[in-house]
Coordinates of C-alpha atoms and ligand atoms in Angstrom, one line a residue:
M3 CA 0.0 0.0 0.0
D4 CA 1.5 3.3 -1.0
Q5 CA -0.5 5.6 1.2
V6 CA -2.1 4.9 4.6
I7 CA -4.4 7.6 6.1
V8 CA -5.0 6.7 9.8
H9 CA -8.3 7.6 11.2
V10 CA -7.8 9.0 14.7
G11 CA -11.2 10.5 15.6
C12 CA -12.5 9.5 19.0
M13 CA -15.2 10.7 21.5
S14 CA -12.4 12.2 23.5
L15 CA -10.1 15.0 22.2
K16 CA -7.2 13.7 24.3
D17 CA -7.5 10.2 22.9
S18 CA -7.6 11.6 19.3
Q19 CA -4.5 13.7 20.0
E20 CA -2.7 10.6 21.4
L21 CA -3.6 8.6 18.3
A22 CA -2.6 11.5 16.0
R23 CA 0.8 11.7 17.7
H24 CA 1.2 7.9 17.3
A25 CA 0.2 8.2 13.6
A26 CA 3.0 10.8 13.0
H27 CA 5.4 8.6 15.0
I28 CA 4.8 5.5 12.8
G29 CA 5.1 7.5 9.5
A30 CA 1.4 7.5 8.4
S31 CA 0.7 9.3 5.2
G32 CA -2.0 11.4 6.8
I33 CA -4.7 11.5 9.4
A34 CA -8.5 11.7 9.2
V35 CA -10.9 12.8 12.0
I36 CA -14.6 12.2 12.3
A37 CA -16.8 14.5 14.5
P38 CA -17.5 13.1 18.0
S39 CA -20.9 11.6 18.2
F40 CA -21.7 11.5 22.0
F41 CA -21.1 15.1 23.0
K42 CA -21.8 16.5 19.5
P43 CA -20.4 19.8 18.2
S44 CA -23.4 22.1 17.6
T45 CA -21.7 24.6 15.3
A46 CA -19.1 24.6 12.6
E47 CA -16.9 26.8 14.7
V48 CA -16.7 24.4 17.6
L49 CA -16.1 21.5 15.3
Q50 CA -13.3 23.4 13.5
T51 CA -11.7 24.1 16.9
F52 CA -12.0 20.4 17.9
L53 CA -10.3 19.4 14.6
Q54 CA -7.7 22.1 14.9
E55 CA -6.6 20.9 18.3
I56 CA -6.0 17.4 16.9
A57 CA -4.2 18.6 13.8
A58 CA -1.9 20.8 15.9
V59 CA -0.3 17.8 17.6
A60 CA 0.7 16.2 14.2
P61 CA 1.2 19.3 12.1
T62 CA 3.4 17.6 9.4
L63 CA 0.7 15.1 8.5
P64 CA -1.9 15.9 5.8
F65 CA -5.3 16.3 7.6
Y66 CA -8.7 15.1 6.3
Y67 CA -12.1 15.8 7.8
Y68 CA -14.3 12.7 7.8
H69 CA -17.9 13.7 7.2
L70 CA -20.3 10.9 8.1
P71 CA -23.5 12.6 9.3
A72 CA -25.8 9.5 9.2
V73 CA -23.6 7.8 11.7
T74 CA -22.4 10.7 13.9
G75 CA -25.7 12.5 14.0
V76 CA -23.7 15.7 13.6
K77 CA -25.8 18.0 11.4
V78 CA -23.1 20.7 10.6
P79 CA -22.8 21.0 6.8
A80 CA -19.3 20.1 5.6
R81 CA -19.1 23.3 3.5
E82 CA -19.3 25.3 6.8
V83 CA -16.5 23.2 8.3
L84 CA -14.3 24.0 5.3
Q85 CA -14.7 27.8 5.6
N86 CA -11.3 29.3 6.4
I87 CA -10.2 25.9 7.6
E88 CA -6.6 26.2 6.3
K89 CA -6.1 29.3 8.4
L90 CA -6.8 27.1 11.5
I91 CA -5.3 23.9 10.1
P92 CA -2.4 24.6 7.6
S93 CA -2.1 20.9 7.0
F94 CA -5.7 20.5 5.9
R95 CA -5.9 18.5 2.6
G96 CA -9.5 17.4 2.1
V97 CA -12.6 15.6 3.1
K98 CA -14.0 12.1 3.1
F99 CA -17.6 13.0 2.3
S100 CA -19.9 10.2 3.3
G101 CA -23.2 12.0 3.1
S102 CA -25.9 11.9 0.5
D103 CA -26.5 15.7 0.5
L104 CA -25.2 16.5 -3.0
L105 CA -25.8 20.3 -2.5
D106 CA -23.4 20.3 0.4
F107 CA -20.9 18.1 -1.5
G108 CA -21.0 20.3 -4.6
Q109 CA -20.4 23.4 -2.5
C110 CA -17.4 21.7 -0.8
V111 CA -16.0 20.9 -4.3
S112 CA -16.6 24.4 -5.5
C113 CA -14.8 26.1 -2.6
S114 CA -11.8 23.7 -2.6
P115 CA -8.4 24.8 -3.7
P116 CA -6.6 22.5 -6.2
H117 CA -4.4 20.9 -3.5
W118 CA -7.3 19.4 -1.6
S119 CA -8.9 16.0 -2.3
L120 CA -12.6 15.5 -2.0
L121 CA -13.2 11.8 -1.6
Y122 CA -16.8 10.6 -2.0
G123 CA -18.1 7.9 0.3
V124 CA -21.6 6.9 -0.7
D125 CA -20.8 3.9 -2.9
E126 CA -24.3 3.6 -4.5
Q127 CA -24.1 7.2 -5.8
L128 CA -20.4 7.5 -6.7
L129 CA -21.1 8.5 -10.2
A130 CA -23.1 11.5 -9.0
G131 CA -20.1 12.4 -6.8
L132 CA -17.8 12.2 -9.8
V133 CA -20.0 14.4 -11.9
L134 CA -19.8 17.0 -9.2
G135 CA -16.0 16.8 -9.1
A136 CA -15.0 14.1 -6.5
H137 CA -11.3 13.4 -6.8
G138 CA -11.6 9.8 -5.6
A139 CA -13.7 7.5 -3.5
V140 CA -13.5 5.7 -0.1
G141 CA -16.2 3.2 0.7
S142 CA -16.9 -0.1 2.4
T143 CA -17.9 -2.1 -0.6
Y144 CA -14.6 -1.2 -2.4
N145 CA -13.0 -3.7 -0.1
Y146 CA -14.4 -6.4 -2.4
L147 CA -15.5 -4.4 -5.5
G148 CA -12.4 -2.2 -5.9
C149 CA -11.6 -3.4 -9.5
H150 CA -15.1 -2.7 -10.7
I151 CA -15.1 0.7 -9.1
N152 CA -11.7 1.5 -10.7
N153 CA -13.4 0.6 -14.0
L154 CA -16.3 2.9 -13.2
I155 CA -13.9 5.8 -12.5
S156 CA -11.8 5.1 -15.7
A157 CA -15.0 5.0 -17.8
F158 CA -16.1 8.3 -16.3
N159 CA -12.7 9.8 -16.9
R160 CA -12.7 8.9 -20.6
G161 CA -16.3 10.2 -21.0
D162 CA -17.9 6.8 -21.3
L163 CA -21.0 7.5 -19.3
I164 CA -22.9 4.5 -20.6
Q165 CA -20.2 2.2 -19.2
A166 CA -19.8 4.1 -15.9
R167 CA -23.6 4.1 -15.4
S168 CA -23.8 0.4 -16.1
I169 CA -21.2 -0.4 -13.4
Q170 CA -23.0 2.0 -11.0
F171 CA -26.3 0.2 -11.7
Q172 CA -24.6 -3.2 -10.9
L173 CA -23.4 -1.9 -7.5
Q174 CA -26.9 -0.5 -6.9
E175 CA -28.5 -3.8 -7.7
L176 CA -26.2 -5.7 -5.3
L177 CA -26.7 -3.1 -2.5
S178 CA -30.5 -3.0 -2.9
Y179 CA -30.7 -6.8 -2.7
A180 CA -28.4 -6.7 0.4
I181 CA -30.5 -3.9 2.0
K182 CA -33.6 -6.0 1.7
L183 CA -31.9 -8.8 3.7
G184 CA -30.7 -6.3 6.3
F185 CA -27.4 -4.8 5.0
D186 CA -25.2 -3.6 7.9
L187 CA -21.6 -3.8 8.9
G188 CA -21.8 -7.5 9.9
V189 CA -23.3 -8.4 6.5
N190 CA -20.8 -6.2 4.7
K191 CA -17.9 -7.9 6.5
Q192 CA -19.2 -11.3 5.8
L193 CA -19.6 -10.4 2.1
M194 CA -15.9 -9.3 2.2
I195 CA -15.0 -12.7 3.6
E196 CA -17.1 -14.6 1.0
V197 CA -15.7 -12.6 -1.9
S198 CA -12.0 -12.5 -0.9
G199 CA -11.9 -16.0 0.5
L200 CA -9.9 -14.6 3.5
S201 CA -10.7 -15.6 7.0
L202 CA -11.3 -12.2 8.7
G203 CA -13.1 -13.4 11.9
P204 CA -16.4 -12.1 13.3
P205 CA -17.2 -8.4 13.7
R206 CA -16.7 -6.8 17.2
L207 CA -19.7 -6.1 19.4
P208 CA -22.0 -4.3 19.2
V209 CA -22.0 -5.2 15.5
R210 CA -23.9 -8.4 15.1
P211 CA -22.4 -11.3 13.0
C212 CA -24.3 -11.8 9.7
P213 CA -26.8 -14.7 9.6
H214 CA -25.0 -17.3 7.5
P215 CA -27.8 -17.9 5.0
H216 CA -27.9 -14.2 4.2
A217 CA -24.2 -14.0 3.6
K218 CA -24.4 -16.9 1.1
E219 CA -27.4 -15.4 -0.7
I220 CA -25.6 -12.0 -1.1
A221 CA -22.4 -13.7 -2.2
H222 CA -24.4 -15.6 -4.8
K223 CA -26.0 -12.4 -6.0
H224 CA -22.6 -10.7 -6.2
Q225 CA -21.4 -13.6 -8.4
T226 CA -24.4 -13.4 -10.7
I227 CA -24.0 -9.6 -11.1
F228 CA -20.2 -9.2 -11.3
L229 CA -18.7 -12.5 -12.5
Ligands
SI3_311 C1 -22.8 5.0 6.3 C2 -21.7 4.1 5.8 O1 -21.4 3.1 6.4 N1 -21.1 4.5 4.7 C3 -20.0 3.7 4.1 C4 -20.4 3.4 2.7 O2 -19.4 2.8 2.0 C5 -21.7 2.5 2.7 O3 -21.4 1.3 3.4 C6 -22.1 2.1 1.3 O4 -22.3 3.3 0.5 C7 -23.4 1.3 1.3 O5 -24.5 2.1 1.7 C8 -18.7 4.5 4.1 O6 -18.9 5.8 3.5 C9 -18.2 4.7 5.5 C10 -17.5 3.5 6.0 O7 -17.4 2.5 5.4 C11 -16.7 3.6 7.3 O8 -16.3 4.6 7.7 O9 -16.6 2.5 7.8

């Protein structure tokens, strides 16, 4: 792996700082930080300050804000977090945007300087993210669909929207089938195991392990769609 970005976001600022220092110490390529979800930041300003205090202990590492509103419950639009952020965090280099609000995403792209990376994280709508200017993608299904998604991105880059759309529709078909069976982290991990053939063990609590028949059904669906 050429580049490893270590996620260091925690509920506690001090824990995040400790992990950020450790990431710098072990030579990580960058750090990413999610908003804390127990005591939630209520404004963009306080979230910026939280991120700033973490970035400050590892100032040489490129810093990415990880925007995942459906999981954190933090409602602050990402575009507000980006306002003047480089004055507070000189190492700021981009966002992993895992929200489905394309207005917010578009505004993040349009306010970004060229040296930032806007990475889109809703796998089932990646093509929409690319159209709006995403520079790349980070998503859970890419653990086992990476080569197809690379093909989608290549097709998009050469202007072949028909091919890009066809791959996006394949991913949507797999995910909507999985969602009907109860797609969650446990199912996703099991799918990764089935597709890769690697023994990755069960998920950690409180994530439930996937019911075995569901994993088999989804893996079969994956084969019929992609192989
Ligand atoms: C809410 C959520 O889990 N989003 C995923 C997506 O990859 C998501 O699993 C995928 O789009 C299917 O809905 C990622 O953006 C985030 C993620 O995988 C993670 O941080 O673990």
